[in-house]
Amino acid sequence: MPIQVGSSDDDGAGRCRALAQAVNPGNGNALRAVEVPGAEHAGDRLMGPITVRDPVADEGSFFVTGRVPVVQMAPNVEQAYAARERVPRLFRRQP
């Protein structure tokens, strides 16, 4: 299962790659981080750009700092449609 992360995301792709590596040993390498060039946070969504408070951004820093981090969601229509094409292809390849 891909975790799509934009190369221009506020937090980068490193934490998503680390999550996949941590989960994979006991789960048959089920996760992989896929970096989408130029995409920002939520770049695969069809909505206008907004700034939101995201309690799971920055690896759940809310639970460490007590402050919910602010994240800029900058969707990209082209990337959103490309993401919607990638996921069904993944499931068609599964045995």
PDB file of N, CA and C in Angstrom:
ATOM      1  N   MET A   1       0.845  -1.164   0.000  1.00  0.00           N
ATOM      2  CA  MET A   1       0.000   0.000   0.000  1.00  0.00           C
ATOM      3  C   MET A   1       0.895   1.232   0.000  1.00  0.00           C
ATOM      4  N   PRO A   2       0.711   2.118  -0.951  1.00  0.00           N
ATOM      5  CA  PRO A   2       1.557   3.312  -0.978  1.00  0.00           C
ATOM      6  C   PRO A   2       1.095   4.377   0.016  1.00  0.00           C
ATOM      7  N   ILE A   3       2.063   5.039   0.612  1.00  0.00           N
ATOM      8  CA  ILE A   3       1.818   6.262   1.374  1.00  0.00           C
ATOM      9  C   ILE A   3       2.346   7.364   0.472  1.00  0.00           C
ATOM     10  N   GLN A   4       1.455   8.139  -0.120  1.00  0.00           N
ATOM     11  CA  GLN A   4       1.879   9.202  -1.027  1.00  0.00           C
ATOM     12  C   GLN A   4       2.224  10.441  -0.221  1.00  0.00           C
ATOM     13  N   VAL A   5       3.435  10.940  -0.446  1.00  0.00           N
ATOM     14  CA  VAL A   5       3.887  12.135   0.267  1.00  0.00           C
ATOM     15  C   VAL A   5       4.545  13.077  -0.727  1.00  0.00           C
ATOM     16  N   GLY A   6       4.181  14.339  -0.637  1.00  0.00           N
ATOM     17  CA  GLY A   6       4.730  15.329  -1.551  1.00  0.00           C
ATOM     18  C   GLY A   6       6.153  15.707  -1.197  1.00  0.00           C
ATOM     19  N   SER A   7       6.968  15.905  -2.211  1.00  0.00           N
ATOM     20  CA  SER A   7       8.352  16.320  -1.955  1.00  0.00           C
ATOM     21  C   SER A   7       8.406  17.720  -1.344  1.00  0.00           C
ATOM     22  N   SER A   8       7.346  18.514  -1.532  1.00  0.00           N
ATOM     23  CA  SER A   8       7.297  19.859  -0.952  1.00  0.00           C
ATOM     24  C   SER A   8       6.425  19.912   0.295  1.00  0.00           C
ATOM     25  N   ASP A   9       6.086  18.755   0.849  1.00  0.00           N
ATOM     26  CA  ASP A   9       5.291  18.704   2.088  1.00  0.00           C
ATOM     27  C   ASP A   9       6.069  19.406   3.198  1.00  0.00           C
ATOM     28  N   ASP A  10       5.340  20.026   4.109  1.00  0.00           N
ATOM     29  CA  ASP A  10       5.967  20.732   5.231  1.00  0.00           C
ATOM     30  C   ASP A  10       6.969  19.841   5.968  1.00  0.00           C
ATOM     31  N   ASP A  11       6.666  18.554   6.045  1.00  0.00           N
ATOM     32  CA  ASP A  11       7.457  17.646   6.855  1.00  0.00           C
ATOM     33  C   ASP A  11       8.360  16.737   6.022  1.00  0.00           C
ATOM     34  N   GLY A  12       8.288  16.794   4.710  1.00  0.00           N
ATOM     35  CA  GLY A  12       9.119  15.955   3.862  1.00  0.00           C
ATOM     36  C   GLY A  12       8.682  14.500   3.865  1.00  0.00           C
ATOM     37  N   ALA A  13       9.425  13.665   3.178  1.00  0.00           N
ATOM     38  CA  ALA A  13       9.069  12.257   3.021  1.00  0.00           C
ATOM     39  C   ALA A  13       9.748  11.349   4.044  1.00  0.00           C
ATOM     40  N   GLY A  14      10.712  11.859   4.775  1.00  0.00           N
ATOM     41  CA  GLY A  14      11.512  11.029   5.679  1.00  0.00           C
ATOM     42  C   GLY A  14      10.703  10.279   6.717  1.00  0.00           C
ATOM     43  N   ARG A  15       9.755  10.938   7.346  1.00  0.00           N
ATOM     44  CA  ARG A  15       8.976  10.278   8.399  1.00  0.00           C
ATOM     45  C   ARG A  15       8.063   9.203   7.828  1.00  0.00           C
ATOM     46  N   CYS A  16       7.545   9.424   6.621  1.00  0.00           N
ATOM     47  CA  CYS A  16       6.703   8.399   6.003  1.00  0.00           C
ATOM     48  C   CYS A  16       7.538   7.171   5.642  1.00  0.00           C
ATOM     49  N   ARG A  17       8.748   7.409   5.141  1.00  0.00           N
ATOM     50  CA  ARG A  17       9.641   6.272   4.852  1.00  0.00           C
ATOM     51  C   ARG A  17       9.970   5.511   6.134  1.00  0.00           C
ATOM     52  N   ALA A  18      10.229   6.234   7.217  1.00  0.00           N
ATOM     53  CA  ALA A  18      10.542   5.589   8.501  1.00  0.00           C
ATOM     54  C   ALA A  18       9.346   4.781   9.000  1.00  0.00           C
ATOM     55  N   LEU A  19       8.135   5.312   8.837  1.00  0.00           N
ATOM     56  CA  LEU A  19       6.939   4.584   9.244  1.00  0.00           C
ATOM     57  C   LEU A  19       6.818   3.277   8.465  1.00  0.00           C
ATOM     58  N   ALA A  20       6.991   3.339   7.152  1.00  0.00           N
ATOM     59  CA  ALA A  20       6.902   2.131   6.332  1.00  0.00           C
ATOM     60  C   ALA A  20       7.962   1.114   6.752  1.00  0.00           C
ATOM     61  N   GLN A  21       9.185   1.564   6.992  1.00  0.00           N
ATOM     62  CA  GLN A  21      10.254   0.651   7.403  1.00  0.00           C
ATOM     63  C   GLN A  21       9.955   0.018   8.755  1.00  0.00           C
ATOM     64  N   ALA A  22       9.350   0.782   9.661  1.00  0.00           N
ATOM     65  CA  ALA A  22       9.045   0.253  10.994  1.00  0.00           C
ATOM     66  C   ALA A  22       7.918  -0.769  10.954  1.00  0.00           C
ATOM     67  N   VAL A  23       6.957  -0.560  10.078  1.00  0.00           N
ATOM     68  CA  VAL A  23       5.774  -1.431  10.009  1.00  0.00           C
ATOM     69  C   VAL A  23       6.035  -2.668   9.163  1.00  0.00           C
ATOM     70  N   ASN A  24       6.859  -2.546   8.145  1.00  0.00           N
ATOM     71  CA  ASN A  24       7.017  -3.603   7.160  1.00  0.00           C
ATOM     72  C   ASN A  24       7.564  -4.939   7.659  1.00  0.00           C
ATOM     73  N   PRO A  25       8.533  -4.993   8.566  1.00  0.00           N
ATOM     74  CA  PRO A  25       9.096  -6.300   8.923  1.00  0.00           C
ATOM     75  C   PRO A  25       8.055  -7.345   9.339  1.00  0.00           C
ATOM     76  N   GLY A  26       7.019  -6.946  10.037  1.00  0.00           N
ATOM     77  CA  GLY A  26       6.010  -7.910  10.462  1.00  0.00           C
ATOM     78  C   GLY A  26       4.790  -7.969   9.571  1.00  0.00           C
ATOM     79  N   ASN A  27       4.832  -7.229   8.451  1.00  0.00           N
ATOM     80  CA  ASN A  27       3.643  -7.145   7.600  1.00  0.00           C
ATOM     81  C   ASN A  27       3.936  -7.386   6.127  1.00  0.00           C
ATOM     82  N   GLY A  28       4.954  -8.133   5.848  1.00  0.00           N
ATOM     83  CA  GLY A  28       5.237  -8.515   4.467  1.00  0.00           C
ATOM     84  C   GLY A  28       5.507  -7.351   3.529  1.00  0.00           C
ATOM     85  N   ASN A  29       6.186  -6.330   4.028  1.00  0.00           N
ATOM     86  CA  ASN A  29       6.508  -5.163   3.198  1.00  0.00           C
ATOM     87  C   ASN A  29       5.267  -4.562   2.534  1.00  0.00           C
ATOM     88  N   ALA A  30       4.211  -4.420   3.316  1.00  0.00           N
ATOM     89  CA  ALA A  30       2.925  -3.946   2.799  1.00  0.00           C
ATOM     90  C   ALA A  30       2.911  -2.455   2.491  1.00  0.00           C
ATOM     91  N   LEU A  31       3.750  -1.673   3.156  1.00  0.00           N
ATOM     92  CA  LEU A  31       3.745  -0.225   2.958  1.00  0.00           C
ATOM     93  C   LEU A  31       4.980   0.236   2.214  1.00  0.00           C
ATOM     94  N   ARG A  32       4.803   1.295   1.429  1.00  0.00           N
ATOM     95  CA  ARG A  32       5.958   1.950   0.822  1.00  0.00           C
ATOM     96  C   ARG A  32       5.638   3.419   0.668  1.00  0.00           C
ATOM     97  N   ALA A  33       6.608   4.250   0.931  1.00  0.00           N
ATOM     98  CA  ALA A  33       6.450   5.693   0.774  1.00  0.00           C
ATOM     99  C   ALA A  33       6.743   6.048  -0.678  1.00  0.00           C
ATOM    100  N   VAL A  34       5.811   6.731  -1.307  1.00  0.00           N
ATOM    101  CA  VAL A  34       5.954   7.169  -2.690  1.00  0.00           C
ATOM    102  C   VAL A  34       6.006   8.689  -2.683  1.00  0.00           C
ATOM    103  N   GLU A  35       7.151   9.233  -3.043  1.00  0.00           N
ATOM    104  CA  GLU A  35       7.307  10.682  -3.061  1.00  0.00           C
ATOM    105  C   GLU A  35       6.786  11.236  -4.380  1.00  0.00           C
ATOM    106  N   VAL A  36       5.862  12.182  -4.293  1.00  0.00           N
ATOM    107  CA  VAL A  36       5.282  12.822  -5.475  1.00  0.00           C
ATOM    108  C   VAL A  36       6.006  14.158  -5.679  1.00  0.00           C
ATOM    109  N   PRO A  37       6.790  14.282  -6.756  1.00  0.00           N
ATOM    110  CA  PRO A  37       7.582  15.499  -6.971  1.00  0.00           C
ATOM    111  C   PRO A  37       6.715  16.761  -7.021  1.00  0.00           C
ATOM    112  N   GLY A  38       7.120  17.758  -6.243  1.00  0.00           N
ATOM    113  CA  GLY A  38       6.447  19.048  -6.249  1.00  0.00           C
ATOM    114  C   GLY A  38       5.157  19.141  -5.471  1.00  0.00           C
ATOM    115  N   ALA A  39       4.625  18.018  -5.005  1.00  0.00           N
ATOM    116  CA  ALA A  39       3.353  18.035  -4.274  1.00  0.00           C
ATOM    117  C   ALA A  39       3.580  18.530  -2.849  1.00  0.00           C
ATOM    118  N   GLU A  40       2.573  19.235  -2.336  1.00  0.00           N
ATOM    119  CA  GLU A  40       2.613  19.696  -0.952  1.00  0.00           C
ATOM    120  C   GLU A  40       1.692  18.814  -0.119  1.00  0.00           C
ATOM    121  N   HIS A  41       1.530  19.147   1.153  1.00  0.00           N
ATOM    122  CA  HIS A  41       0.654  18.386   2.037  1.00  0.00           C
ATOM    123  C   HIS A  41      -0.749  18.364   1.438  1.00  0.00           C
ATOM    124  N   ALA A  42      -1.340  17.191   1.319  1.00  0.00           N
ATOM    125  CA  ALA A  42      -2.679  17.001   0.747  1.00  0.00           C
ATOM    126  C   ALA A  42      -2.727  17.355  -0.732  1.00  0.00           C
ATOM    127  N   GLY A  43      -1.615  17.242  -1.412  1.00  0.00           N
ATOM    128  CA  GLY A  43      -1.566  17.548  -2.837  1.00  0.00           C
ATOM    129  C   GLY A  43      -2.416  16.635  -3.682  1.00  0.00           C
ATOM    130  N   ASP A  44      -2.858  15.510  -3.114  1.00  0.00           N
ATOM    131  CA  ASP A  44      -3.668  14.565  -3.883  1.00  0.00           C
ATOM    132  C   ASP A  44      -5.166  14.736  -3.628  1.00  0.00           C
ATOM    133  N   ARG A  45      -5.556  15.853  -3.047  1.00  0.00           N
ATOM    134  CA  ARG A  45      -6.968  16.101  -2.763  1.00  0.00           C
ATOM    135  C   ARG A  45      -7.517  17.147  -3.720  1.00  0.00           C
ATOM    136  N   LEU A  46      -8.805  17.045  -3.986  1.00  0.00           N
ATOM    137  CA  LEU A  46      -9.480  18.017  -4.846  1.00  0.00           C
ATOM    138  C   LEU A  46     -10.216  19.020  -3.975  1.00  0.00           C
ATOM    139  N   MET A  47      -9.534  20.077  -3.613  1.00  0.00           N
ATOM    140  CA  MET A  47     -10.109  21.136  -2.792  1.00  0.00           C
ATOM    141  C   MET A  47      -9.221  22.362  -2.917  1.00  0.00           C
ATOM    142  N   GLY A  48      -9.702  23.488  -2.453  1.00  0.00           N
ATOM    143  CA  GLY A  48      -8.898  24.696  -2.506  1.00  0.00           C
ATOM    144  C   GLY A  48      -7.815  24.685  -1.445  1.00  0.00           C
ATOM    145  N   PRO A  49      -6.746  25.480  -1.626  1.00  0.00           N
ATOM    146  CA  PRO A  49      -5.689  25.550  -0.619  1.00  0.00           C
ATOM    147  C   PRO A  49      -6.200  26.169   0.686  1.00  0.00           C
ATOM    148  N   ILE A  50      -5.827  25.562   1.792  1.00  0.00           N
ATOM    149  CA  ILE A  50      -6.230  26.059   3.107  1.00  0.00           C
ATOM    150  C   ILE A  50      -5.101  25.819   4.102  1.00  0.00           C
ATOM    151  N   THR A  51      -5.137  26.539   5.195  1.00  0.00           N
ATOM    152  CA  THR A  51      -4.229  26.307   6.309  1.00  0.00           C
ATOM    153  C   THR A  51      -5.060  25.711   7.437  1.00  0.00           C
ATOM    154  N   VAL A  52      -4.611  24.584   7.972  1.00  0.00           N
ATOM    155  CA  VAL A  52      -5.372  23.885   9.007  1.00  0.00           C
ATOM    156  C   VAL A  52      -4.465  23.489  10.161  1.00  0.00           C
ATOM    157  N   ARG A  53      -5.072  23.207  11.265  1.00  0.00           N
ATOM    158  CA  ARG A  53      -4.353  22.611  12.396  1.00  0.00           C
ATOM    159  C   ARG A  53      -4.485  21.100  12.251  1.00  0.00           C
ATOM    160  N   ASP A  54      -3.372  20.406  12.252  1.00  0.00           N
ATOM    161  CA  ASP A  54      -3.354  18.969  12.011  1.00  0.00           C
ATOM    162  C   ASP A  54      -2.697  18.258  13.199  1.00  0.00           C
ATOM    163  N   PRO A  55      -3.500  17.604  14.050  1.00  0.00           N
ATOM    164  CA  PRO A  55      -2.937  16.994  15.265  1.00  0.00           C
ATOM    165  C   PRO A  55      -1.978  15.837  15.007  1.00  0.00           C
ATOM    166  N   VAL A  56      -1.970  15.261  13.794  1.00  0.00           N
ATOM    167  CA  VAL A  56      -1.030  14.173  13.525  1.00  0.00           C
ATOM    168  C   VAL A  56       0.163  14.626  12.694  1.00  0.00           C
ATOM    169  N   ALA A  57       0.190  15.893  12.298  1.00  0.00           N
ATOM    170  CA  ALA A  57       1.349  16.413  11.571  1.00  0.00           C
ATOM    171  C   ALA A  57       2.557  16.426  12.504  1.00  0.00           C
ATOM    172  N   ASP A  58       3.722  16.432  11.913  1.00  0.00           N
ATOM    173  CA  ASP A  58       4.964  16.463  12.678  1.00  0.00           C
ATOM    174  C   ASP A  58       5.008  15.321  13.688  1.00  0.00           C
ATOM    175  N   GLU A  59       4.638  14.144  13.213  1.00  0.00           N
ATOM    176  CA  GLU A  59       4.722  12.910  13.998  1.00  0.00           C
ATOM    177  C   GLU A  59       4.006  13.020  15.339  1.00  0.00           C
ATOM    178  N   GLY A  60       2.807  13.628  15.292  1.00  0.00           N
ATOM    179  CA  GLY A  60       2.008  13.708  16.506  1.00  0.00           C
ATOM    180  C   GLY A  60       2.566  14.644  17.545  1.00  0.00           C
ATOM    181  N   SER A  61       3.170  15.762  17.120  1.00  0.00           N
ATOM    182  CA  SER A  61       3.805  16.660  18.085  1.00  0.00           C
ATOM    183  C   SER A  61       2.822  17.215  19.101  1.00  0.00           C
ATOM    184  N   PHE A  62       1.527  17.171  18.797  1.00  0.00           N
ATOM    185  CA  PHE A  62       0.519  17.621  19.754  1.00  0.00           C
ATOM    186  C   PHE A  62       0.682  16.881  21.082  1.00  0.00           C
ATOM    187  N   PHE A  63       1.014  15.608  20.985  1.00  0.00           N
ATOM    188  CA  PHE A  63       1.124  14.799  22.194  1.00  0.00           C
ATOM    189  C   PHE A  63       2.413  15.074  22.959  1.00  0.00           C
ATOM    190  N   VAL A  64       3.377  15.707  22.307  1.00  0.00           N
ATOM    191  CA  VAL A  64       4.642  16.048  22.944  1.00  0.00           C
ATOM    192  C   VAL A  64       4.621  17.487  23.450  1.00  0.00           C
ATOM    193  N   THR A  65       4.116  18.394  22.613  1.00  0.00           N
ATOM    194  CA  THR A  65       4.191  19.817  22.935  1.00  0.00           C
ATOM    195  C   THR A  65       2.887  20.385  23.480  1.00  0.00           C
ATOM    196  N   GLY A  66       1.756  19.703  23.221  1.00  0.00           N
ATOM    197  CA  GLY A  66       0.462  20.245  23.619  1.00  0.00           C
ATOM    198  C   GLY A  66      -0.073  21.271  22.638  1.00  0.00           C
ATOM    199  N   ARG A  67       0.678  21.533  21.572  1.00  0.00           N
ATOM    200  CA  ARG A  67       0.249  22.483  20.540  1.00  0.00           C
ATOM    201  C   ARG A  67      -0.006  21.734  19.240  1.00  0.00           C
ATOM    202  N   VAL A  68      -1.144  21.998  18.630  1.00  0.00           N
ATOM    203  CA  VAL A  68      -1.467  21.377  17.341  1.00  0.00           C
ATOM    204  C   VAL A  68      -0.739  22.148  16.240  1.00  0.00           C
ATOM    205  N   PRO A  69       0.097  21.458  15.439  1.00  0.00           N
ATOM    206  CA  PRO A  69       0.837  22.158  14.390  1.00  0.00           C
ATOM    207  C   PRO A  69      -0.080  22.652  13.270  1.00  0.00           C
ATOM    208  N   VAL A  70       0.324  23.735  12.641  1.00  0.00           N
ATOM    209  CA  VAL A  70      -0.391  24.295  11.498  1.00  0.00           C
ATOM    210  C   VAL A  70       0.263  23.754  10.232  1.00  0.00           C
ATOM    211  N   VAL A  71      -0.573  23.329   9.278  1.00  0.00           N
ATOM    212  CA  VAL A  71      -0.094  22.754   8.023  1.00  0.00           C
ATOM    213  C   VAL A  71      -0.792  23.456   6.862  1.00  0.00           C
ATOM    214  N   GLN A  72      -0.034  23.793   5.845  1.00  0.00           N
ATOM    215  CA  GLN A  72      -0.612  24.370   4.632  1.00  0.00           C
ATOM    216  C   GLN A  72      -1.000  23.225   3.700  1.00  0.00           C
ATOM    217  N   MET A  73      -2.279  23.088   3.399  1.00  0.00           N
ATOM    218  CA  MET A  73      -2.745  22.085   2.452  1.00  0.00           C
ATOM    219  C   MET A  73      -2.875  22.772   1.104  1.00  0.00           C
ATOM    220  N   ALA A  74      -2.084  22.328   0.147  1.00  0.00           N
ATOM    221  CA  ALA A  74      -2.045  22.964  -1.167  1.00  0.00           C
ATOM    222  C   ALA A  74      -2.318  21.922  -2.243  1.00  0.00           C
ATOM    223  N   PRO A  75      -3.578  21.564  -2.427  1.00  0.00           N
ATOM    224  CA  PRO A  75      -3.928  20.543  -3.419  1.00  0.00           C
ATOM    225  C   PRO A  75      -3.538  20.951  -4.839  1.00  0.00           C
ATOM    226  N   ASN A  76      -3.328  19.942  -5.657  1.00  0.00           N
ATOM    227  CA  ASN A  76      -2.949  20.122  -7.049  1.00  0.00           C
ATOM    228  C   ASN A  76      -3.835  19.194  -7.866  1.00  0.00           C
ATOM    229  N   VAL A  77      -4.661  19.748  -8.741  1.00  0.00           N
ATOM    230  CA  VAL A  77      -5.652  18.959  -9.483  1.00  0.00           C
ATOM    231  C   VAL A  77      -4.991  17.860 -10.301  1.00  0.00           C
ATOM    232  N   GLU A  78      -3.911  18.182 -11.002  1.00  0.00           N
ATOM    233  CA  GLU A  78      -3.230  17.179 -11.821  1.00  0.00           C
ATOM    234  C   GLU A  78      -2.722  16.021 -10.964  1.00  0.00           C
ATOM    235  N   GLN A  79      -2.099  16.339  -9.830  1.00  0.00           N
ATOM    236  CA  GLN A  79      -1.578  15.297  -8.944  1.00  0.00           C
ATOM    237  C   GLN A  79      -2.711  14.509  -8.294  1.00  0.00           C
ATOM    238  N   ALA A  80      -3.830  15.166  -8.016  1.00  0.00           N
ATOM    239  CA  ALA A  80      -4.974  14.471  -7.415  1.00  0.00           C
ATOM    240  C   ALA A  80      -5.499  13.396  -8.351  1.00  0.00           C
ATOM    241  N   TYR A  81      -5.656  13.734  -9.617  1.00  0.00           N
ATOM    242  CA  TYR A  81      -6.155  12.735 -10.571  1.00  0.00           C
ATOM    243  C   TYR A  81      -5.125  11.633 -10.813  1.00  0.00           C
ATOM    244  N   ALA A  82      -3.847  11.980 -10.821  1.00  0.00           N
ATOM    245  CA  ALA A  82      -2.802  10.967 -10.985  1.00  0.00           C
ATOM    246  C   ALA A  82      -2.821   9.992  -9.801  1.00  0.00           C
ATOM    247  N   ALA A  83      -3.020  10.501  -8.584  1.00  0.00           N
ATOM    248  CA  ALA A  83      -3.087   9.638  -7.398  1.00  0.00           C
ATOM    249  C   ALA A  83      -4.276   8.696  -7.494  1.00  0.00           C
ATOM    250  N   ARG A  84      -5.384   9.181  -8.012  1.00  0.00           N
ATOM    251  CA  ARG A  84      -6.580   8.345  -8.136  1.00  0.00           C
ATOM    252  C   ARG A  84      -6.399   7.239  -9.164  1.00  0.00           C
ATOM    253  N   GLU A  85      -5.470   7.419 -10.089  1.00  0.00           N
ATOM    254  CA  GLU A  85      -5.173   6.367 -11.062  1.00  0.00           C
ATOM    255  C   GLU A  85      -4.186   5.346 -10.502  1.00  0.00           C
ATOM    256  N   ARG A  86      -3.252   5.797  -9.648  1.00  0.00           N
ATOM    257  CA  ARG A  86      -2.235   4.888  -9.109  1.00  0.00           C
ATOM    258  C   ARG A  86      -2.827   3.845  -8.167  1.00  0.00           C
ATOM    259  N   VAL A  87      -3.737   4.229  -7.304  1.00  0.00           N
ATOM    260  CA  VAL A  87      -4.243   3.308  -6.289  1.00  0.00           C
ATOM    261  C   VAL A  87      -4.989   2.125  -6.901  1.00  0.00           C
ATOM    262  N   PRO A  88      -5.938   2.312  -7.832  1.00  0.00           N
ATOM    263  CA  PRO A  88      -6.592   1.133  -8.419  1.00  0.00           C
ATOM    264  C   PRO A  88      -5.618   0.201  -9.132  1.00  0.00           C
ATOM    265  N   ARG A  89      -4.572   0.776  -9.768  1.00  0.00           N
ATOM    266  CA  ARG A  89      -3.568  -0.083 -10.421  1.00  0.00           C
ATOM    267  C   ARG A  89      -2.880  -0.968  -9.398  1.00  0.00           C
ATOM    268  N   LEU A  90      -2.623  -0.437  -8.219  1.00  0.00           N
ATOM    269  CA  LEU A  90      -1.993  -1.219  -7.154  1.00  0.00           C
ATOM    270  C   LEU A  90      -2.845  -2.435  -6.821  1.00  0.00           C
ATOM    271  N   PHE A  91      -4.143  -2.250  -6.653  1.00  0.00           N
ATOM    272  CA  PHE A  91      -5.018  -3.361  -6.273  1.00  0.00           C
ATOM    273  C   PHE A  91      -5.182  -4.374  -7.401  1.00  0.00           C
ATOM    274  N   ARG A  92      -5.137  -3.936  -8.645  1.00  0.00           N
ATOM    275  CA  ARG A  92      -5.243  -4.878  -9.762  1.00  0.00           C
ATOM    276  C   ARG A  92      -4.028  -5.784  -9.826  1.00  0.00           C
ATOM    277  N   ARG A  93      -2.852  -5.318  -9.343  1.00  0.00           N
ATOM    278  CA  ARG A  93      -1.621  -6.120  -9.390  1.00  0.00           C
ATOM    279  C   ARG A  93      -1.549  -7.152  -8.274  1.00  0.00           C
ATOM    280  N   GLN A  94      -2.364  -7.008  -7.248  1.00  0.00           N
ATOM    281  CA  GLN A  94      -2.288  -7.907  -6.101  1.00  0.00           C
ATOM    282  C   GLN A  94      -2.838  -9.291  -6.476  1.00  0.00           C
ATOM    283  N   PRO A  95      -2.180 -10.363  -5.988  1.00  0.00           N
ATOM    284  CA  PRO A  95      -2.668 -11.724  -6.287  1.00  0.00           C
ATOM    285  C   PRO A  95      -3.964 -12.036  -5.564  1.00  0.00           C
TER     286      PRO A  95
END
